mmCIF file of C-alpha atoms (C1' of nucleotides) in Angstrom:
data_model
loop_
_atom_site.group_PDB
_atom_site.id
_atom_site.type_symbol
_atom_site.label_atom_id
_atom_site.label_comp_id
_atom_site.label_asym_id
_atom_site.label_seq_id
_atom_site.Cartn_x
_atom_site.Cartn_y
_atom_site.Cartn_z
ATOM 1 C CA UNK A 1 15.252 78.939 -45.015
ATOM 2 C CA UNK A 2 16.415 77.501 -41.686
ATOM 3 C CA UNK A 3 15.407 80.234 -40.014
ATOM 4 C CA UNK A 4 13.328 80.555 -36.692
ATOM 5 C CA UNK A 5 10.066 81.865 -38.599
ATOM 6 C CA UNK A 6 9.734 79.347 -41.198
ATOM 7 C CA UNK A 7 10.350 75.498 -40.855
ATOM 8 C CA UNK A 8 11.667 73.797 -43.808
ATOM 9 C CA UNK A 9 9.368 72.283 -45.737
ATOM 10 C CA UNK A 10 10.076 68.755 -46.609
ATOM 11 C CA UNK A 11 10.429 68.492 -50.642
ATOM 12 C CA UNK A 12 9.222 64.643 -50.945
ATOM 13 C CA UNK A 13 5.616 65.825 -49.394
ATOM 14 C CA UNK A 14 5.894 69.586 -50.716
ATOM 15 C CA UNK A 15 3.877 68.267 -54.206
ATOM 16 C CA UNK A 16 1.037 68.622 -55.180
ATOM 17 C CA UNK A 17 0.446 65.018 -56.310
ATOM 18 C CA UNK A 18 2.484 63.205 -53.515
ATOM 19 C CA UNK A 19 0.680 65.052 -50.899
ATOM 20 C CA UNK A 20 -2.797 64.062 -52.324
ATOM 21 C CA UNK A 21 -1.654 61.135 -51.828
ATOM 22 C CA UNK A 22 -0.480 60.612 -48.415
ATOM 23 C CA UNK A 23 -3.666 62.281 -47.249
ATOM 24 C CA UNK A 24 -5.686 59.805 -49.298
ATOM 25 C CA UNK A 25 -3.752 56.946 -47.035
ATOM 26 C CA UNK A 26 -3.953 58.764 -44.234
ATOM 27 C CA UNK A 27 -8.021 58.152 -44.768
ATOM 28 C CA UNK A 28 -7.593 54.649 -46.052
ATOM 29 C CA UNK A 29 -5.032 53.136 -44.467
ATOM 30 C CA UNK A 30 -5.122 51.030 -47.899
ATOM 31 C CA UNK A 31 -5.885 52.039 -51.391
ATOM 32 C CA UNK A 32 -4.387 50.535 -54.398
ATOM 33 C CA UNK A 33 -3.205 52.081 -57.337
ATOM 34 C CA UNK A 34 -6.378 52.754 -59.701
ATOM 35 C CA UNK A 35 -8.289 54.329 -56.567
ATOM 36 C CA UNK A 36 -5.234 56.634 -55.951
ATOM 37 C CA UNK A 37 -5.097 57.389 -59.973
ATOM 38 C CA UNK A 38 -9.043 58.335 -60.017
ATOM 39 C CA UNK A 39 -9.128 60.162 -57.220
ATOM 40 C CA UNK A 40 -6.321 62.431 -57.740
ATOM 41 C CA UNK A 41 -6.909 62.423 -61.423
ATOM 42 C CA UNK A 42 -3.269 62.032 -62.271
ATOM 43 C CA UNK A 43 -1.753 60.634 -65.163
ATOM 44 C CA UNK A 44 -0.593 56.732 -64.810
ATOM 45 C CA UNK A 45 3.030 57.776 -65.641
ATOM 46 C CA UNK A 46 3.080 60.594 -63.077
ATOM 47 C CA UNK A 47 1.557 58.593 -60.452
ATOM 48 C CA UNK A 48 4.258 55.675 -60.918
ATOM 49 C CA UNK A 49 6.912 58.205 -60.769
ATOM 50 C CA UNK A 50 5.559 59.724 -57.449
ATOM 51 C CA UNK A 51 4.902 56.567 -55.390
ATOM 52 C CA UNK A 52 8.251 55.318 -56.117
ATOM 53 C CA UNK A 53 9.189 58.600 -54.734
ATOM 54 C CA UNK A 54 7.237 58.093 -51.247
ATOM 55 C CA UNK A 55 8.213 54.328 -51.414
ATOM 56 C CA UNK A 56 12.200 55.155 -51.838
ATOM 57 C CA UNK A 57 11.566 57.692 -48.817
ATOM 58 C CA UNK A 58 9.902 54.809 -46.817
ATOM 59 C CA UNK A 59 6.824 57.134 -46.625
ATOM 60 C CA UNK A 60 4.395 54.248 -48.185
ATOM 61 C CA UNK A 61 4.869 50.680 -48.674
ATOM 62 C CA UNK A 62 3.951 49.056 -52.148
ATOM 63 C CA UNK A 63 2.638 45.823 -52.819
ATOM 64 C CA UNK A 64 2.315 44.036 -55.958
ATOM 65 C CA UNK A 65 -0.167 41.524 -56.078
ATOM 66 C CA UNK A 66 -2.882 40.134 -58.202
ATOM 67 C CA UNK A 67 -6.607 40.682 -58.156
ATOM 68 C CA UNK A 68 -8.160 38.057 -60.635
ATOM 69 C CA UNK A 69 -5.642 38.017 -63.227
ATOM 70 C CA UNK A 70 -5.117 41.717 -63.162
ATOM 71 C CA UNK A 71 -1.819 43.323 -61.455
ATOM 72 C CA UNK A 72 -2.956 44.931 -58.274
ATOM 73 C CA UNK A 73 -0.546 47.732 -56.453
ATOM 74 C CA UNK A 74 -1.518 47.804 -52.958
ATOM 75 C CA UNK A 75 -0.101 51.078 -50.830
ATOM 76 C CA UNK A 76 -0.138 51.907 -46.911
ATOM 77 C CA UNK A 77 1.601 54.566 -45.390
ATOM 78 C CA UNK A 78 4.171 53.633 -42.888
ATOM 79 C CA UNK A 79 4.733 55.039 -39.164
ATOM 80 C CA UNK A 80 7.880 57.333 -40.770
ATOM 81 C CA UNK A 81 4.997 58.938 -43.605
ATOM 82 C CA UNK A 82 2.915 59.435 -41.136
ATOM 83 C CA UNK A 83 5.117 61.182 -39.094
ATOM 84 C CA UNK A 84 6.583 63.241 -41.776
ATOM 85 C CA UNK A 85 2.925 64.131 -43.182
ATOM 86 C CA UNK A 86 2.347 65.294 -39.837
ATOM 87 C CA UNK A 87 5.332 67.141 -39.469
ATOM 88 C CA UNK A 88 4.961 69.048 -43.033
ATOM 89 C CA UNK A 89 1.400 70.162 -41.883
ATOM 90 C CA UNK A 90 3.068 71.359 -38.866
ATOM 91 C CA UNK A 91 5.910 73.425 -40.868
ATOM 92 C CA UNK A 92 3.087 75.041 -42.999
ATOM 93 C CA UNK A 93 1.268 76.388 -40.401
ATOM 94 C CA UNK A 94 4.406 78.364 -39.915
ATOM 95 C CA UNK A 95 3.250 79.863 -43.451
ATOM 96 C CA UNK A 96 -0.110 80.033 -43.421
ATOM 97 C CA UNK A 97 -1.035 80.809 -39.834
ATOM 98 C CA UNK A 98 -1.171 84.512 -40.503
ATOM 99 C CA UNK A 99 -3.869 83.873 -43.175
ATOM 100 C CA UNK A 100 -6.446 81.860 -41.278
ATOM 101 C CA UNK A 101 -7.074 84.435 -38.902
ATOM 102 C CA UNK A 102 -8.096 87.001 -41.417
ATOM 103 C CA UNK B 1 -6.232 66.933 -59.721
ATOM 104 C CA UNK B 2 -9.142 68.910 -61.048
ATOM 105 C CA UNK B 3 -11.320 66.590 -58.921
ATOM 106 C CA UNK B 4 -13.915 67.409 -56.311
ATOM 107 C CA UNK B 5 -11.899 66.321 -53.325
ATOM 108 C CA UNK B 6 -8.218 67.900 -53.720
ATOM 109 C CA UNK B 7 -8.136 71.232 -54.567
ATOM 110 C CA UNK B 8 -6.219 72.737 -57.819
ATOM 111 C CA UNK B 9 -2.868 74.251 -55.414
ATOM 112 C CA UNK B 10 -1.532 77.350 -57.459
ATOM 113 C CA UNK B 11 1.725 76.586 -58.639
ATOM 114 C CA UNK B 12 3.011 79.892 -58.179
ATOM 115 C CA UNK B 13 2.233 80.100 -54.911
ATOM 116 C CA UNK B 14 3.711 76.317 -53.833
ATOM 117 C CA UNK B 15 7.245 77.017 -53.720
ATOM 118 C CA UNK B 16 9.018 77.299 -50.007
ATOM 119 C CA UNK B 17 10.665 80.817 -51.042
ATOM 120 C CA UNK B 18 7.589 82.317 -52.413
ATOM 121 C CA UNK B 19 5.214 81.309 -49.594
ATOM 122 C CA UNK B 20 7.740 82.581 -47.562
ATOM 123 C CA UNK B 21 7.590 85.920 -49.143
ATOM 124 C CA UNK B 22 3.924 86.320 -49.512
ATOM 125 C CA UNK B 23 3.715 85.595 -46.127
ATOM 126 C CA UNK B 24 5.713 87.944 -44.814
ATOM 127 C CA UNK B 25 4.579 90.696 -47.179
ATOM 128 C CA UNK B 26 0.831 89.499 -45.653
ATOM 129 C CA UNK B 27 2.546 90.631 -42.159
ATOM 130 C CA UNK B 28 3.870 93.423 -42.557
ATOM 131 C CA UNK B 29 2.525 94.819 -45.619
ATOM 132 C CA UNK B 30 5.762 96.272 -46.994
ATOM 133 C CA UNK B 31 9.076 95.218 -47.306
ATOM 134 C CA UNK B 32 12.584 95.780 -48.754
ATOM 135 C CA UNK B 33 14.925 93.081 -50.297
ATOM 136 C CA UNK B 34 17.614 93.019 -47.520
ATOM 137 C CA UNK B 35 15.048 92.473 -44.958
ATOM 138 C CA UNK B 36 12.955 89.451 -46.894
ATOM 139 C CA UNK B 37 16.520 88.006 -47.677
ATOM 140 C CA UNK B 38 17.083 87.966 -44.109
ATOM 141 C CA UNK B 39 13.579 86.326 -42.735
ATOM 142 C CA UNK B 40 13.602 83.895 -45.785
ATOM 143 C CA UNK B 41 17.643 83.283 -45.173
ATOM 144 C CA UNK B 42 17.631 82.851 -49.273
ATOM 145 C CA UNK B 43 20.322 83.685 -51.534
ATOM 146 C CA UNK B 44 19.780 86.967 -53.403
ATOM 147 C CA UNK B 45 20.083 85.138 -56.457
ATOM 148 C CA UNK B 46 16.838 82.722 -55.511
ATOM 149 C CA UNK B 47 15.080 85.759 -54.133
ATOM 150 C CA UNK B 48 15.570 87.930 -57.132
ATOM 151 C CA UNK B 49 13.964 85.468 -59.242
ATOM 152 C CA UNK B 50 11.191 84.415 -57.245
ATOM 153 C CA UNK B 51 10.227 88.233 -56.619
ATOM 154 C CA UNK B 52 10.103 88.518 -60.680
ATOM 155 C CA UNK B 53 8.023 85.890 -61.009
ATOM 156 C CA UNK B 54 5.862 86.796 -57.766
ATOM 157 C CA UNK B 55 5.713 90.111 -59.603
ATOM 158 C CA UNK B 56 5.050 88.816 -63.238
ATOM 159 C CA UNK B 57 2.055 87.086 -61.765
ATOM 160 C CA UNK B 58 0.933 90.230 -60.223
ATOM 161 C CA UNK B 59 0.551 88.804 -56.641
ATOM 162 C CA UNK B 60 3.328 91.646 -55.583
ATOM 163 C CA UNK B 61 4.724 95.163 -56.651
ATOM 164 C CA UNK B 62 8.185 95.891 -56.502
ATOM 165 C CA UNK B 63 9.460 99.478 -56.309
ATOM 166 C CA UNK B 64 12.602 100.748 -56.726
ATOM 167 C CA UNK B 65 13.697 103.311 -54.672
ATOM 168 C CA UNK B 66 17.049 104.378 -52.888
ATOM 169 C CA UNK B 67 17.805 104.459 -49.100
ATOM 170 C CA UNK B 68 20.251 107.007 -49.112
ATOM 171 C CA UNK B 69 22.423 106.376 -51.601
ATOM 172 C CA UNK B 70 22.465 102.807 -51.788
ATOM 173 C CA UNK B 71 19.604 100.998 -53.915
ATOM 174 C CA UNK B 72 16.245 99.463 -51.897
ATOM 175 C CA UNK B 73 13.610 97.382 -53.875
ATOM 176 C CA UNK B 74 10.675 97.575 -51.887
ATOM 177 C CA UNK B 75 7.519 94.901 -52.204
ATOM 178 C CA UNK B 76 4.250 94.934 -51.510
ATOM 179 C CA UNK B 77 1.371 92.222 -51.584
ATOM 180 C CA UNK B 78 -1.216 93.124 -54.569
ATOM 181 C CA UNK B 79 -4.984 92.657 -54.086
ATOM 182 C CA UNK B 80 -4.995 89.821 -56.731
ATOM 183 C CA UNK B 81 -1.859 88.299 -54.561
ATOM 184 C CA UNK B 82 -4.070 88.402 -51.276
ATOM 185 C CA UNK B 83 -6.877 86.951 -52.901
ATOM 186 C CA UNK B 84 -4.339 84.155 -54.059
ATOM 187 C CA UNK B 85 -2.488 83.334 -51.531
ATOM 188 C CA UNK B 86 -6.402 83.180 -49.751
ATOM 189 C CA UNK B 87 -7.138 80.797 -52.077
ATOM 190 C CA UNK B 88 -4.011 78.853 -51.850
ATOM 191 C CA UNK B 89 -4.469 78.115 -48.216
ATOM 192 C CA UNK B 90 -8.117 77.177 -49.072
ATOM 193 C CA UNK B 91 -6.756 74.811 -50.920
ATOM 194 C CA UNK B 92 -3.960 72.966 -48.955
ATOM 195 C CA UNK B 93 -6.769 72.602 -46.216
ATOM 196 C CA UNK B 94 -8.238 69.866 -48.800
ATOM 197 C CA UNK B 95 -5.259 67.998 -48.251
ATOM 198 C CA UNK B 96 -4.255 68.300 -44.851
ATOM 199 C CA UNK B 97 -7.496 68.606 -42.685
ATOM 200 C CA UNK B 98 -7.580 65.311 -41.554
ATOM 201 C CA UNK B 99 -4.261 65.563 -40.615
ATOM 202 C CA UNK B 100 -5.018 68.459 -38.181
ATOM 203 C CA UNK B 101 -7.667 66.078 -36.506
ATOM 204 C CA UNK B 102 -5.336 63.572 -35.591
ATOM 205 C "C1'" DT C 1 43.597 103.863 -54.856
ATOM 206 C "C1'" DA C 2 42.908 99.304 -54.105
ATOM 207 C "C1'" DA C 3 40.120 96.047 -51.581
ATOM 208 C "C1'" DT C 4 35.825 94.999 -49.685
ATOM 209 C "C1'" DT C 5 31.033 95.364 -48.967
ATOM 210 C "C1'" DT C 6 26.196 96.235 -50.310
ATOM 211 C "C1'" DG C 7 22.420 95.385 -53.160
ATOM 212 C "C1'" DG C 8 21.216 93.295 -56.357
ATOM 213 C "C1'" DT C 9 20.787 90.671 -61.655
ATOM 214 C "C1'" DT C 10 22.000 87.235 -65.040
ATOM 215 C "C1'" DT C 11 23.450 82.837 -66.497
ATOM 216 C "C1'" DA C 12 24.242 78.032 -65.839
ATOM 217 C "C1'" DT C 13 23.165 73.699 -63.567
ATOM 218 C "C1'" DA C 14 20.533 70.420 -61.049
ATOM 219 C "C1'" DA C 15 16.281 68.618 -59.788
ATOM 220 C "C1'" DA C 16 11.402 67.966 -60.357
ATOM 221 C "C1'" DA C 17 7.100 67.487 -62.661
ATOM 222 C "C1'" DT C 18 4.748 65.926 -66.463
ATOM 223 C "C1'" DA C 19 3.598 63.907 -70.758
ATOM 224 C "C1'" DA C 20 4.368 60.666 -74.278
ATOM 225 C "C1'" DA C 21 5.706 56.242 -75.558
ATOM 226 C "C1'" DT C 22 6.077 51.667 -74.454
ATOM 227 C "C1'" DC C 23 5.269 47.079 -72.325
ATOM 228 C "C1'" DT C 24 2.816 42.830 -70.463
ATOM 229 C "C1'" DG C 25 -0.952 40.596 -70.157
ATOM 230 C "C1'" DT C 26 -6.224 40.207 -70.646
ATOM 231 C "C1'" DT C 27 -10.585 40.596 -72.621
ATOM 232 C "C1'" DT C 28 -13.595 41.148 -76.601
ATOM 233 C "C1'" DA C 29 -14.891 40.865 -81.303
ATOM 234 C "C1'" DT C 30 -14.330 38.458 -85.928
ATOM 235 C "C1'" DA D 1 -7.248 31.497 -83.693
ATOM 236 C "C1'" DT D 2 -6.221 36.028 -84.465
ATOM 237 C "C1'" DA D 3 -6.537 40.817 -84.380
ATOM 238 C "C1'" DA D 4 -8.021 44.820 -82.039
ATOM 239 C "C1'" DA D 5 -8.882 47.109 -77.936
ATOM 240 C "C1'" DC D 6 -8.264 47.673 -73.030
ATOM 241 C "C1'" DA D 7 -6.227 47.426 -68.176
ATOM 242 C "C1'" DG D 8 -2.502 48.301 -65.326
ATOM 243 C "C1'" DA D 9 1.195 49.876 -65.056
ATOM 244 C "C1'" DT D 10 6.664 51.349 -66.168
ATOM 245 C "C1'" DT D 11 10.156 53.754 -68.757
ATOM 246 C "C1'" DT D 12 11.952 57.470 -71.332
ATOM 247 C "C1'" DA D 13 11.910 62.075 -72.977
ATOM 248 C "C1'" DT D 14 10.670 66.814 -72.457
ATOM 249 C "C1'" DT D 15 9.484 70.833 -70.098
ATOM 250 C "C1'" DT D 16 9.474 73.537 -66.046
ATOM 251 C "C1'" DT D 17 11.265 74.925 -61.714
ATOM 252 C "C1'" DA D 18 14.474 75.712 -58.196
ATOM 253 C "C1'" DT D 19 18.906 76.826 -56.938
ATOM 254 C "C1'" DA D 20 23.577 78.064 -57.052
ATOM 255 C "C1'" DA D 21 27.353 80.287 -59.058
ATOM 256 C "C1'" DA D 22 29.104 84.056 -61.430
ATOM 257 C "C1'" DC D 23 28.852 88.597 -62.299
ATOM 258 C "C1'" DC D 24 28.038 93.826 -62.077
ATOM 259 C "C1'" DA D 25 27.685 98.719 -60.448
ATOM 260 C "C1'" DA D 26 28.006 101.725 -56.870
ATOM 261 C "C1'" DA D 27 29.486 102.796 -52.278
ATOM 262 C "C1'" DT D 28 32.406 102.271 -48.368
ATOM 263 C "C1'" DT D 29 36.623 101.153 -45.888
ATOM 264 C "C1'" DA D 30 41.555 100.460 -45.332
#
DNA sequence: TAATTTGGTTTATAAAATAAATCTGTTTAT
DNA sequence: ATAAACAGATTTATTTTATAAACCAAATTA
């Protein structure tokens, strides 16, 4: 797939819950982790799973704090996510270019 | 994910290879196995399976024919696969539209 | 006629997604 | 005060998917 017509698509963001995700930060700059689970409607398991992913990749940064007494997970995309979220939208256009303009 | 902002993406149609494939089939509207294994740069293994499945799904026809005496498996985008992959890209613009306006 | 190449398919392995189970602590009801 | 239910997650197990490796049949080349 490393050819000239089609950039590689980077696996970490290539899914469909991480990338819900990162464009959710890319809005909020902020959201913690029962906003994230309502609005994508994902399971709590498969959520936890995913952000580790993004955090191990250094695309988000979590934060585990306390609102009230209740466990609070704070997440903010960093510079790199960014830049790799931009950079996947990029490669897909190399995809999908064809079928906007019909 | 079933929820009013991000869009259901069609599994079948979010893998690298396959996207790939229906993309290219969206070009050029017919195409033999050699010359999709050479655009996609994919082993033949990967590409046989994802054109069965690409196939089992009915998003593509594959014929097989011979060029000559050596054996040519032709493909073709289906109706139902231009509608999906129409749909697909519908879809991904739910989560990467604010991207683009960055 | 023995390699080698072409055009694939099948099988096995690795990785990913997802669901189910579990855990810690809190709130509510009894 | 105690049990039951709930919130906010994490961990483990299972299923699915992607990918690579091995294989096969026919054709070509040496």
């Amino acid at each position: 797939m490393e050819q000239k017509q089609f950039k590689p698509l980077d696996p970490l963001l290539h899914s469909e819950l991480r990338l819900a995700v990162m464009s959710l930060l890319l809005e909020v700059e902020e959201a913690d982790f029962v906003y994230l689970k309502k609005q994508t409607d994902a399971t709590a398991g498969n959520l936890s799973v995913q952000l580790d992913k993004l955090s191990g990749a250094g695309y988000i940064e979590v934060e585990k704090t306390f609102r009230g007494k209740k466990p609070c997970t704070l997440c903010r995309m960093t510079d790199k996510g960014h830049e790799a979220f931009l950079a996947y939208v990029d490669a897909l256009q190399s995809y999908i270019l064809q079928a906007n303009k019909q």
